[in-house]
Tab-separated table of C-alpha atoms and ligand atoms in Angstrom:
chain	number	residue	atom	x	y	z
A	1	MET	CA	-0.050	-0.327	0.223
A	2	THR	CA	1.701	3.312	-0.784
A	3	LEU	CA	0.958	5.822	1.588
A	4	HIS	CA	-0.036	10.009	1.268
A	5	ALA	CA	2.688	11.851	3.060
A	6	SER	CA	0.368	14.524	3.209
A	7	ALA	CA	0.602	16.214	6.982
A	8	ILE	CA	-3.076	17.124	7.792
A	9	PRO	CA	-3.110	20.856	8.307
A	10	GLU	CA	-4.362	22.123	11.992
A	11	THR	CA	-7.456	23.549	11.077
A	12	PHE	CA	-9.223	20.245	9.601
A	13	LEU	CA	-7.186	18.250	12.560
A	14	ALA	CA	-9.715	21.177	14.732
A	15	LYS	CA	-12.829	20.326	12.960
A	16	TRP	CA	-12.455	16.428	13.006
A	17	GLN	CA	-12.260	16.677	16.525
A	18	THR	CA	-15.817	18.431	17.219
A	19	THR	CA	-16.718	16.094	14.649
A	20	THR	CA	-15.454	12.492	16.738
A	21	ASP	CA	-16.422	14.359	20.023
A	22	VAL	CA	-20.549	15.023	18.417
A	23	MET	CA	-19.978	11.575	17.010
A	24	ALA	CA	-18.737	10.044	20.365
A	25	GLY	CA	-21.717	12.344	22.273
A	26	ILE	CA	-24.752	10.871	19.409
A	27	PHE	CA	-23.247	7.679	19.160
A	28	ASP	CA	-23.275	7.025	23.108
A	29	VAL	CA	-19.891	5.761	23.093
A	30	PRO	CA	-16.669	6.082	25.217
A	31	ALA	CA	-14.739	5.984	21.996
A	32	GLY	CA	-14.647	8.047	18.746
A	33	LEU	CA	-11.854	7.789	16.882
A	34	ILE	CA	-10.381	9.185	13.498
A	35	MET	CA	-7.037	6.563	12.558
A	36	ARG	CA	-4.473	6.778	9.809
A	37	VAL	CA	-2.586	4.130	8.681
A	38	LEU	CA	1.435	4.764	8.658
A	39	PRO	CA	4.047	2.283	7.553
A	40	GLU	CA	3.648	-0.718	9.675
A	41	GLN	CA	2.026	1.148	12.311
A	42	ILE	CA	-1.349	3.103	12.938
A	43	GLU	CA	-2.130	5.713	14.354
A	44	VAL	CA	-5.091	7.197	16.497
A	45	LEU	CA	-4.938	10.694	14.244
A	46	VAL	CA	-8.048	12.079	16.666
A	47	SER	CA	-9.655	10.963	19.462
A	48	SER	CA	-12.649	12.283	20.990
A	49	HIS	CA	-12.664	14.063	24.370
A	50	SER	CA	-15.378	11.970	25.787
A	51	GLU	CA	-15.386	10.255	29.016
A	52	GLY	CA	-13.712	6.527	29.459
A	53	ASN	CA	-11.573	6.489	26.461
A	54	PRO	CA	-9.151	4.747	26.989
A	55	TYR	CA	-7.431	6.127	23.340
A	56	GLU	CA	-5.566	9.190	23.160
A	57	ALA	CA	-4.179	10.753	19.719
A	58	ASP	CA	-0.964	10.252	18.593
A	59	GLU	CA	-0.914	6.685	20.351
A	60	LYS	CA	0.285	4.049	17.915
A	61	ALA	CA	0.012	0.595	17.924
A	62	LYS	CA	1.518	-2.040	15.485
A	63	LEU	CA	-0.547	-3.718	12.308
A	64	ASN	CA	-0.916	-7.141	11.912
A	65	THR	CA	-2.067	-7.912	15.109
A	66	GLY	CA	-6.119	-8.330	14.701
A	67	LEU	CA	-7.081	-5.159	15.384
A	68	TYR	CA	-10.881	-3.983	14.027
A	69	CYS	CA	-9.540	-1.062	11.798
A	70	GLU	CA	-7.274	-3.759	10.104
A	71	THR	CA	-10.426	-5.860	8.757
A	72	VAL	CA	-12.024	-2.570	7.774
A	73	MET	CA	-8.799	-1.275	5.643
A	74	ALA	CA	-8.371	-4.451	4.349
A	75	THR	CA	-12.338	-4.712	3.404
A	76	ARG	CA	-12.977	-1.116	2.738
A	77	GLY	CA	-16.269	-1.751	4.207
A	78	LEU	CA	-17.845	-1.171	7.024
A	79	LEU	CA	-17.542	-3.943	10.186
A	80	HIS	CA	-20.033	-3.908	12.894
A	81	VAL	CA	-19.058	-5.989	16.090
A	82	PRO	CA	-21.270	-5.774	18.770
A	83	ASP	CA	-19.976	-7.817	21.437
A	84	ALA	CA	-15.998	-9.133	21.014
A	85	LEU	CA	-16.889	-11.667	23.885
A	86	GLU	CA	-19.226	-13.735	22.166
A	87	ASP	CA	-17.730	-13.577	18.956
A	88	GLU	CA	-15.359	-16.422	18.143
A	89	ASP	CA	-12.942	-14.506	15.681
A	90	TRP	CA	-13.237	-11.187	17.696
A	91	ARG	CA	-12.563	-12.387	21.237
A	92	CYS	CA	-9.083	-11.948	21.679
A	93	ASN	CA	-8.338	-8.980	19.780
A	94	PRO	CA	-6.046	-5.878	21.623
A	95	ASP	CA	-8.573	-3.662	21.862
A	96	VAL	CA	-10.726	-6.010	23.848
A	97	ALA	CA	-7.956	-6.151	26.500
A	98	LEU	CA	-8.835	-1.926	26.229
A	99	ASN	CA	-12.290	-3.308	27.430
A	100	MET	CA	-13.225	-1.912	24.016
A	101	ILE	CA	-15.798	-4.966	23.070
A	102	SER	CA	-18.231	-3.578	20.560
A	103	TYR	CA	-16.884	-1.550	17.735
A	104	LEU	CA	-18.533	0.313	14.513
A	105	GLY	CA	-16.335	1.479	11.565
A	106	VAL	CA	-16.190	2.286	8.418
A	107	PRO	CA	-13.124	2.600	5.611
A	108	LEU	CA	-11.397	6.608	5.362
A	109	LEU	CA	-10.278	6.770	1.195
A	110	TRP	CA	-7.896	9.602	-0.372
A	111	PRO	CA	-10.058	10.953	-3.438
A	112	ASP	CA	-7.422	8.492	-5.386
A	113	GLN	CA	-8.611	5.665	-3.406
A	114	GLN	CA	-5.971	5.179	-1.251
A	115	VAL	CA	-6.479	3.917	2.080
A	116	PHE	CA	-6.217	7.021	4.422
A	117	GLY	CA	-7.414	4.621	7.789
A	118	THR	CA	-10.771	4.567	9.435
A	119	ILE	CA	-13.286	6.395	11.074
A	120	CYS	CA	-15.098	4.220	14.341
A	121	VAL	CA	-16.983	4.005	17.535
A	122	LEU	CA	-15.536	1.508	20.559
A	123	ASP	CA	-17.947	1.188	24.116
A	124	SER	CA	-17.066	-1.457	26.707
A	125	LYS	CA	-20.356	-2.504	26.126
A	126	LYS	CA	-22.765	-4.740	23.960
A	127	ARG	CA	-24.006	-2.307	21.351
A	128	ASN	CA	-26.282	-3.525	18.239
A	129	TYR	CA	-26.395	-0.836	15.979
A	130	GLN	CA	-29.426	0.475	14.377
A	131	GLN	CA	-29.108	1.323	10.555
A	132	LYS	CA	-29.681	5.002	11.484
A	133	TYR	CA	-26.358	5.019	13.061
A	134	VAL	CA	-24.832	2.840	10.447
A	135	GLU	CA	-26.078	5.778	8.274
A	136	LEU	CA	-25.028	8.461	9.758
A	137	LEU	CA	-21.309	7.543	9.927
A	138	TRP	CA	-21.029	7.091	6.684
A	139	GLU	CA	-22.156	10.383	6.246
A	140	ILE	CA	-19.427	11.433	8.719
A	141	LYS	CA	-17.127	9.247	7.001
A	142	LYS	CA	-18.536	11.220	3.719
A	143	SER	CA	-17.835	14.239	5.201
A	144	ILE	CA	-14.068	13.652	6.264
A	145	GLU	CA	-13.669	12.386	2.702
A	146	ARG	CA	-14.674	15.514	1.132
A	147	ASP	CA	-12.246	16.883	3.625
A	148	PHE	CA	-9.189	15.210	1.982
A	149	VAL	CA	-10.412	16.356	-1.689
A	150	VAL	CA	-9.761	20.186	-0.232
A	151	ILE	CA	-6.986	19.393	1.644
A	152	GLU	CA	-5.254	17.692	-1.656
A	153	GLN	CA	-6.314	20.461	-3.705
A	154	GLN	CA	-4.603	22.839	-1.293
A	155	GLU	CA	-1.519	20.688	-1.460
A	156	GLN	CA	-1.540	21.416	-5.230
A	157	LEU	CA	-2.469	24.972	-5.195
A	158	GLU	CA	0.983	25.513	-2.867
A	159	ALA	CA	2.894	23.074	-5.071
A	160	SER	CA	1.469	25.323	-7.452
A	161	ASN	CA	2.497	28.056	-5.688
A	162	ALA	CA	5.934	27.296	-5.222
A	163	GLU	CA	6.322	26.478	-8.466
A	164	LEU	CA	5.392	30.122	-9.020
A	165	ARG	CA	7.926	31.293	-7.119
A	166	LEU	CA	10.956	29.208	-8.374
A	167	ALA	CA	9.717	30.620	-11.709
A	168	MET	CA	9.878	33.859	-10.814
A	169	ARG	CA	12.948	33.237	-9.031
A	170	GLN	CA	14.867	31.570	-12.284
A	171	GLN	CA	13.355	35.045	-13.910
A	172	GLU	CA	14.725	37.594	-11.537
A	173	ALA	CA	18.329	35.554	-11.714
A	174	PHE	CA	17.790	35.223	-15.140
A	175	SER	CA	16.985	39.546	-15.455
A	176	LEU	CA	20.087	40.177	-13.318
A	177	LYS	CA	22.502	38.293	-15.557
A	178	LEU	CA	20.537	39.719	-18.639
A	179	ALA	CA	21.068	43.119	-16.782
A	180	GLN	CA	24.689	42.048	-16.109
A	181	SER	CA	25.347	41.412	-19.985
A	182	ASN	CA	24.097	44.644	-20.631
A	183	GLN	CA	26.634	46.453	-18.853
A	184	ASP	CA	29.336	43.578	-19.887
A	185	LEU	CA	28.145	44.734	-23.583
A	186	HIS	CA	27.691	48.380	-22.666
A	187	ALA	CA	31.462	48.309	-21.372
A	188	ALA	CA	32.621	46.216	-24.168
A	189	LEU	CA	31.181	49.028	-26.513
A	190	MET	CA	32.817	51.551	-25.181
A	191	ARG	CA	35.523	49.543	-25.356
A	192	LEU	CA	35.176	49.656	-29.164
A	193	THR	CA	34.684	53.584	-29.216
A	194	SER	CA	37.510	54.273	-27.622
A	195	LEU	CA	39.887	51.930	-29.476
A	196	GLN	CA	37.927	53.158	-32.797
A	197	ASP	CA	39.093	56.828	-31.675
A	198	GLU	CA	42.251	55.413	-31.235
A	199	LEU	CA	42.438	53.896	-34.597
A	200	LEU	CA	40.704	56.931	-36.296
A	201	ARG	CA	43.588	59.132	-34.861
A	202	SER	CA	46.428	56.755	-35.486
A	203	GLU	CA	44.752	56.748	-39.245
A	204	LYS	CA	44.564	60.407	-39.111
A	205	MET	CA	47.834	60.136	-38.071
A	206	ALA	CA	48.938	58.305	-40.568
A	207	ALA	CA	47.158	60.189	-43.626
A	208	LEU	CA	48.459	63.860	-42.328
A	209	GLY	CA	52.139	62.000	-42.586
A	210	ALA	CA	51.257	60.638	-46.410
A	211	VAL	CA	49.557	64.516	-47.003
A	212	VAL	CA	53.055	65.950	-45.386
A	213	ALA	CA	55.222	63.895	-47.472
A	214	GLY	CA	52.760	63.933	-50.982
A	215	ILE	CA	52.994	67.839	-50.616
A	216	SER	CA	56.482	68.509	-49.852
A	217	HIS	CA	57.516	65.745	-52.425
A	218	GLU	CA	55.340	67.533	-54.613
A	219	LEU	CA	56.262	71.005	-53.741
A	220	ASN	CA	59.812	70.201	-53.923
A	221	THR	CA	60.342	69.222	-57.620
A	222	PRO	CA	58.774	72.568	-58.621
A	223	ILE	CA	60.768	74.631	-56.529
A	224	GLY	CA	64.001	72.724	-56.754
A	225	ASN	CA	63.850	73.059	-60.484
A	226	SER	CA	63.069	77.038	-60.172
A	227	LEU	CA	65.841	77.703	-58.242
A	228	LEU	CA	68.167	75.535	-60.675
A	229	ALA	CA	67.281	77.744	-63.073
A	230	ALA	CA	67.404	81.016	-61.293
A	231	SER	CA	70.667	80.152	-59.700
A	232	THR	CA	71.869	78.549	-63.208
A	233	LEU	CA	70.512	82.477	-65.039
A	234	GLN	CA	72.206	84.295	-62.325
A	235	SER	CA	75.234	82.828	-62.328
A	236	ARG	CA	75.161	82.995	-66.667
A	237	THR	CA	74.087	86.449	-65.885
A	238	ALA	CA	76.600	87.392	-63.649
A	239	GLU	CA	79.598	85.810	-66.541
A	240	PHE	CA	77.850	87.903	-69.444
A	241	ALA	CA	78.164	90.875	-67.214
A	242	GLN	CA	82.140	90.487	-66.864
A	243	GLU	CA	81.847	89.051	-71.083
A	244	MET	CA	80.454	92.453	-71.363
A	245	GLY	CA	83.425	95.096	-70.902
A	246	ARG	CA	85.769	92.979	-72.757
A	247	GLY	CA	82.506	93.569	-75.724
A	248	LEU	CA	80.853	90.416	-77.064
A	249	THR	CA	80.151	88.448	-80.365
A	250	ARG	CA	77.150	88.486	-81.707
A	251	SER	CA	76.702	84.484	-81.093
A	252	ARG	CA	77.546	84.974	-77.720
A	253	MET	CA	74.431	87.681	-77.291
A	254	GLN	CA	72.731	84.711	-79.028
A	255	GLU	CA	73.565	82.151	-76.658
A	256	PHE	CA	72.904	84.185	-73.532
A	257	VAL	CA	69.566	85.112	-74.656
A	258	GLY	CA	69.064	81.591	-75.688
A	259	THR	CA	70.263	80.656	-72.107
A	260	VAL	CA	67.768	82.665	-70.335
A	261	GLU	CA	64.533	82.212	-72.746
A	262	GLN	CA	65.409	78.282	-71.746
A	263	GLY	CA	65.740	79.185	-67.448
A	264	ALA	CA	62.922	81.620	-67.912
A	265	ALA	CA	61.120	78.598	-69.843
A	266	ILE	CA	61.840	76.577	-66.836
A	267	LEU	CA	60.890	79.120	-63.946
A	268	MET	CA	57.678	79.431	-65.759
A	269	ARG	CA	56.729	75.654	-65.547
A	270	SER	CA	58.160	74.803	-62.552
A	271	LEU	CA	56.529	78.043	-60.553
A	272	ASP	CA	52.959	77.548	-62.863
A	273	GLN	CA	53.107	73.591	-61.283
A	274	ALA	CA	54.273	75.154	-57.914
A	275	ALA	CA	51.059	77.149	-58.219
A	276	LYS	CA	48.259	75.255	-59.468
A	277	LEU	CA	49.321	72.760	-56.784
A	278	VAL	CA	49.084	75.792	-54.430
A	279	ALA	CA	45.572	76.515	-55.444
A	280	SER	CA	44.221	72.817	-55.070
A	281	PHE	CA	45.342	72.328	-52.156
A	282	LYS	CA	43.777	75.776	-51.319
A	283	GLN	CA	40.302	74.436	-52.596
A	284	VAL	CA	40.573	71.651	-50.630
A	285	ALA	CA	41.005	73.386	-47.816
A	286	ASP	CA	38.969	76.752	-47.970
A	287	GLU	CA	34.849	77.148	-48.543
A	288	GLN	CA	34.036	77.068	-51.423
A	289	ALA	CA	32.165	80.462	-52.628
A	290	ALA	CA	29.073	79.704	-54.989
A	291	ASP	CA	29.993	82.522	-57.605
A	292	GLY	CA	28.968	82.928	-61.187
A	293	ARG	CA	25.019	81.259	-61.418
A	294	ARG	CA	22.948	81.428	-64.101
A	295	ARG	CA	20.981	79.322	-66.997
A	296	PHE	CA	22.662	77.755	-69.484
A	297	ASP	CA	22.705	74.527	-71.825
A	298	LEU	CA	24.300	71.539	-70.711
A	299	GLY	CA	25.853	70.549	-73.788
A	300	ASP	CA	27.375	73.890	-74.676
A	301	ALA	CA	28.465	74.197	-71.130
A	302	VAL	CA	30.559	70.538	-71.166
A	303	ARG	CA	31.632	71.310	-74.390
A	304	SER	CA	33.120	74.712	-73.958
A	305	ALA	CA	34.934	73.498	-70.940
A	306	LEU	CA	36.125	70.576	-73.039
A	307	GLN	CA	37.320	73.963	-75.723
A	308	GLY	CA	39.358	74.724	-72.150
A	309	LEU	CA	41.458	71.431	-71.347
A	310	ASP	CA	45.212	71.130	-70.903
A	311	GLN	CA	47.518	71.202	-73.842
A	312	ALA	CA	48.937	67.554	-72.424
A	313	ILE	CA	45.223	66.476	-72.719
A	314	THR	CA	44.727	67.271	-75.915
A	315	ASP	CA	47.937	66.310	-76.971
A	316	SER	CA	47.687	63.207	-75.850
A	317	GLY	CA	46.205	61.520	-78.504
A	318	HIS	CA	43.237	59.849	-76.684
A	319	ARG	CA	39.742	60.807	-77.767
A	320	VAL	CA	37.355	62.777	-75.876
A	321	LEU	CA	33.868	62.474	-77.661
A	322	CYS	CA	30.715	64.122	-76.105
A	323	SER	CA	27.327	63.013	-76.914
A	324	ILE	CA	25.590	65.569	-75.109
A	325	GLY	CA	22.819	67.110	-77.488
A	326	PRO	CA	21.143	70.376	-77.286
A	327	GLY	CA	18.231	71.668	-75.194
A	328	ILE	CA	19.654	70.207	-71.643
A	329	GLU	CA	18.686	73.940	-69.799
A	330	MET	CA	20.189	74.157	-66.527
A	331	ASP	CA	20.448	77.182	-64.058
A	332	SER	CA	23.360	76.109	-62.159
A	333	TYR	CA	27.321	76.997	-61.298
A	334	PRO	CA	28.455	76.450	-64.952
A	335	ASP	CA	32.481	77.098	-64.078
A	336	GLN	CA	32.504	74.710	-61.039
A	337	LEU	CA	30.595	72.216	-63.560
A	338	GLY	CA	33.040	72.323	-66.058
A	339	GLN	CA	35.669	72.226	-63.940
A	340	VAL	CA	34.029	68.485	-62.820
A	341	VAL	CA	33.789	67.499	-66.177
A	342	ALA	CA	37.792	68.541	-66.942
A	343	GLN	CA	38.822	67.100	-63.660
A	344	LEU	CA	37.083	63.536	-64.311
A	345	ILE	CA	38.738	64.014	-68.041
A	346	ALA	CA	41.742	65.062	-67.183
A	347	ASN	CA	42.091	61.462	-64.658
A	348	ALA	CA	41.207	59.659	-67.465
A	349	VAL	CA	43.713	60.320	-69.624
A	350	GLN	CA	45.721	60.324	-66.875
A	351	HIS	CA	45.090	57.455	-65.450
A	352	ALA	CA	42.930	55.430	-67.247
A	353	PHE	CA	45.251	54.012	-70.756
A	354	LEU	CA	48.532	52.211	-70.707
A	355	PRO	CA	51.161	54.060	-72.545
A	356	GLY	CA	51.182	54.308	-76.096
A	357	LEU	CA	47.455	53.040	-76.301
A	358	ALA	CA	44.674	55.563	-77.729
A	359	GLY	CA	41.152	55.252	-75.647
A	360	THR	CA	38.238	56.847	-75.931
A	361	VAL	CA	36.799	58.971	-73.062
A	362	THR	CA	32.982	59.428	-73.478
A	363	ILE	CA	30.763	61.994	-72.017
A	364	ALA	CA	26.980	61.839	-71.920
A	365	ALA	CA	23.975	63.074	-69.824
A	366	GLU	CA	20.392	61.845	-69.044
A	367	PRO	CA	17.695	63.475	-67.797
A	368	ASP	CA	15.442	62.034	-65.626
A	369	GLY	CA	12.200	64.021	-66.325
A	370	ALA	CA	12.412	64.594	-62.004
A	371	GLY	CA	14.124	67.857	-62.063
A	372	GLN	CA	17.573	66.176	-62.202
A	373	VAL	CA	20.053	64.932	-64.511
A	374	ALA	CA	22.729	61.883	-64.424
A	375	ILE	CA	26.231	63.307	-66.303
A	376	THR	CA	28.646	60.119	-67.508
A	377	VAL	CA	32.028	60.387	-67.813
A	378	THR	CA	33.340	56.858	-69.585
A	379	ASP	CA	36.356	55.416	-70.365
A	380	ASP	CA	37.662	52.485	-71.658
A	381	GLY	CA	41.002	52.011	-69.853
A	382	LEU	CA	42.222	49.424	-67.130
A	383	GLY	CA	39.289	50.808	-64.650
A	384	ILE	CA	39.230	51.451	-61.322
A	385	PRO	CA	40.839	47.753	-58.650
A	386	GLN	CA	37.501	47.094	-56.465
A	387	ASP	CA	39.892	47.987	-53.414
A	388	ASN	CA	39.972	51.282	-54.705
A	389	LEU	CA	36.744	52.674	-55.356
A	390	GLY	CA	35.389	53.119	-52.338
A	391	ARG	CA	38.885	55.140	-51.745
A	392	VAL	CA	39.165	57.345	-54.820
A	393	PHE	CA	36.900	60.767	-53.205
A	394	ASP	CA	39.133	60.295	-50.186
A	395	PRO	CA	41.358	63.861	-49.876
A	396	PHE	CA	45.409	62.580	-50.933
A	397	PHE	CA	44.351	58.732	-52.221
A	398	THR	CA	46.267	58.442	-55.229
A	399	THR	CA	47.798	55.854	-57.456
A	400	ARG	CA	50.488	58.231	-58.537
A	401	MET	CA	52.481	59.376	-55.201
A	402	GLY	CA	55.469	60.576	-56.332
A	403	LYS	CA	55.192	60.563	-59.749
A	404	GLY	CA	52.651	64.057	-59.792
A	405	GLY	CA	49.493	63.099	-58.673
A	406	SER	CA	48.387	64.842	-55.153
A	407	GLY	CA	45.426	62.774	-54.501
A	408	LEU	CA	43.130	65.798	-54.514
A	409	GLY	CA	41.291	65.991	-58.180
A	410	LEU	CA	38.624	63.402	-57.269
A	411	HIS	CA	38.357	65.119	-53.555
A	412	ILE	CA	37.704	68.900	-55.274
A	413	VAL	CA	34.883	67.016	-57.964
A	414	TYR	CA	33.374	65.485	-54.705
A	415	LYS	CA	33.352	68.670	-52.544
A	416	LEU	CA	32.581	71.175	-56.064
A	417	VAL	CA	29.231	68.492	-57.237
A	418	THR	CA	27.715	68.111	-53.380
A	419	THR	CA	27.986	71.501	-52.077
A	420	THR	CA	27.763	74.264	-55.112
A	421	LEU	CA	26.408	71.688	-57.502
A	422	HIS	CA	23.872	70.178	-54.931
A	423	GLY	CA	24.423	66.569	-56.153
A	424	SER	CA	25.856	63.624	-56.008
A	425	VAL	CA	28.828	61.810	-57.194
A	426	GLU	CA	29.772	57.808	-57.357
A	427	ALA	CA	32.309	55.732	-58.942
A	428	SER	CA	31.851	52.456	-60.609
A	429	SER	CA	34.189	49.961	-62.712
A	430	SER	CA	34.724	46.240	-63.452
A	431	ASP	CA	37.762	45.463	-63.742
A	432	GLY	CA	39.195	45.932	-67.726
A	433	ALA	CA	36.864	47.469	-68.504
A	434	GLY	CA	36.933	51.067	-67.712
A	435	ALA	CA	35.548	53.399	-65.623
A	436	CYS	CA	32.748	55.435	-65.303
A	437	PHE	CA	32.037	58.709	-62.928
A	438	THR	CA	28.123	59.477	-62.716
A	439	VAL	CA	27.328	62.749	-61.373
A	440	THR	CA	23.840	63.710	-60.737
A	441	LEU	CA	22.991	67.193	-60.074
A	442	PRO	CA	19.379	69.211	-60.151
A	443	LEU	CA	18.373	71.096	-62.925
A	444	LEU	CA	18.118	74.309	-60.679
A	445	ALA	CA	20.365	74.330	-58.293
A	446	PRO	CA	18.807	74.864	-54.837
A	447	ALA	CA	19.191	78.665	-53.750
A	448	PRO	CA	22.390	79.238	-51.460
A	449	MET	CA	22.591	80.001	-47.645
A	450	ARG	CA	22.908	84.052	-47.591
A	451	LYS	CA	25.779	84.377	-45.875
A	452	PRO	CA	25.069	87.728	-43.549
A	453	ASP	CA	26.959	90.457	-45.708
A	454	ARG	CA	27.867	92.297	-42.397
A	455	ALA	CA	28.254	92.000	-38.298
A	456	PRO	CA	25.485	92.525	-36.419
A	457	PRO	CA	24.508	96.301	-35.462
A	458	ALA	CA	26.919	97.092	-32.035
A	459	GLY	CA	24.988	97.205	-29.058
A	460	PRO	CA	24.850	101.165	-28.224
A	461	ILE	CA	27.976	102.742	-26.708
A	462	LEU	CA	27.124	104.200	-23.307
B	1	ATP	N1	39.226	56.889	-65.049
B	1	ATP	C1	39.907	56.545	-64.485
B	1	ATP	N2	40.598	55.277	-64.849
B	1	ATP	C2	41.523	54.460	-63.813
B	1	ATP	N3	41.640	54.795	-62.093
B	1	ATP	C3	40.854	56.573	-61.516
B	1	ATP	C4	40.429	57.147	-62.508
B	1	ATP	N4	39.920	58.232	-62.454
B	1	ATP	C5	40.261	58.091	-61.051
B	1	ATP	N5	41.497	57.065	-60.632
B	1	ATP	C6	42.217	56.435	-59.466
B	1	ATP	O1	41.734	58.022	-58.375
B	1	ATP	C7	42.438	58.165	-57.933
B	1	ATP	C8	42.416	59.551	-56.888
B	1	ATP	O2	42.454	60.379	-58.387
B	1	ATP	P1	42.837	61.804	-57.909
B	1	ATP	O3	42.076	62.486	-59.464
B	1	ATP	O4	41.903	62.049	-56.845
B	1	ATP	O5	43.774	61.851	-58.011
B	1	ATP	P2	45.430	61.583	-59.174
B	1	ATP	O6	44.903	62.134	-60.301
B	1	ATP	O7	46.194	60.921	-58.791
B	1	ATP	O8	46.463	62.852	-58.107
B	1	ATP	P3	45.597	64.482	-58.735
B	1	ATP	O9	43.861	64.652	-59.328
B	1	ATP	O10	45.689	65.453	-57.398
B	1	ATP	O11	46.667	65.161	-60.076
B	1	ATP	C9	43.786	58.287	-58.994
B	1	ATP	O12	45.223	58.102	-58.503
B	1	ATP	C10	43.872	56.810	-59.779
B	1	ATP	O13	44.198	55.909	-59.060
B	2	MG	MG1	43.330	63.649	-60.850
């Protein structure tokens, strides 16, 4: 027999005490009992407070000793022994030793039909209980068994409460863990951000170093050449001055003029190169004034920019084609637009083609019908490696460092397009299939932000 381990709550024990007391009164017996079976023992759980009752609560007796209750539990039925002394089967049972010779008892069962124990009345006199007493005992039994249901429900409730409490504690622990990992994440993020800052700083420093090196290198060549040309001119002029006193031949004079011309040409070229370099540094560093806004035809503006291209580009032997037809009206900054186109063409000529091979650069334009025009400058040259595509607009990015490239051309393009012209520019290229720069511009450039002409008036002088 498996036993319920449930402890009976005090409230029920008190209630059953009253029941047993009343029962003993009605049956007019010295002992009304509720018995509970334990492993190998049976316990007096509740004993009526009535006179002559030999049983005390908590008293335990061994099983298998022939007690009345054992039979009730084994048969799960009513047992009525009117007088044990007259009954061969009951004469020697242990309760007779306590002078309890009559017995009426029924089994008590848990809701799952396991035996709880018994409820019974015992008397020291012979008792022949009428049917109505038997029925009463069954009713009391049923009432106590209903209490068992409640006890079990309460137990289940308690168990679910405990489960709930456990789940809540687990949830709390989980929340704590979550908060902790959030904190860790936050700390990691902070570390990452400061690392990033550090990286950015050192990248900037490296870039700055490269820039300074680049600028020095670039300026060094024209300035060095200028110096050389100037000092040559100086010494040749001094020699010439000395010779003048002695009289000069015509051929000597012609030679000197040739030297001066050559020197001046070198000086002009070198200083022009230096001036251009300084101008591009300035263009990158300064805020560009948006000057020269007017209405113009895009095709005309591009063609006039082509006419102003450097002689070196015109002489390069590459074809520059403009397929922009008339009729694309713009209200914007034609000079800056021309500068952008010229820069893109110069780049194609300088970077796209292998020496000795003639290439083609095509300029086209496609209005989108919604107030914008996409201008493309495409070449059929070597293309731009994918790794470089994202960096070509960065200032000082050049693949011709030390060979005349400052890496400012496309950055100036980017600045002009995005600020003055209010558009966007992107580069695309697939390996070996040339490069394409797309400049997307509004046909009508937004009005520039007006800067205050004068300083705000000063307050009154007191
Ligand atoms: N059409 C092109 N084909 C291939 N590479 C190009 C092309 N245009 C630009 N590039 C690449 O982009 C880089 C950056 O161009 P950018 O005009 O900014 O500098 P640069 O031409 O090298 O120097 P700078 O213009 O200052 O003389 C170039 O060095 C080159 O590698
Ligand atoms: Mg360039």
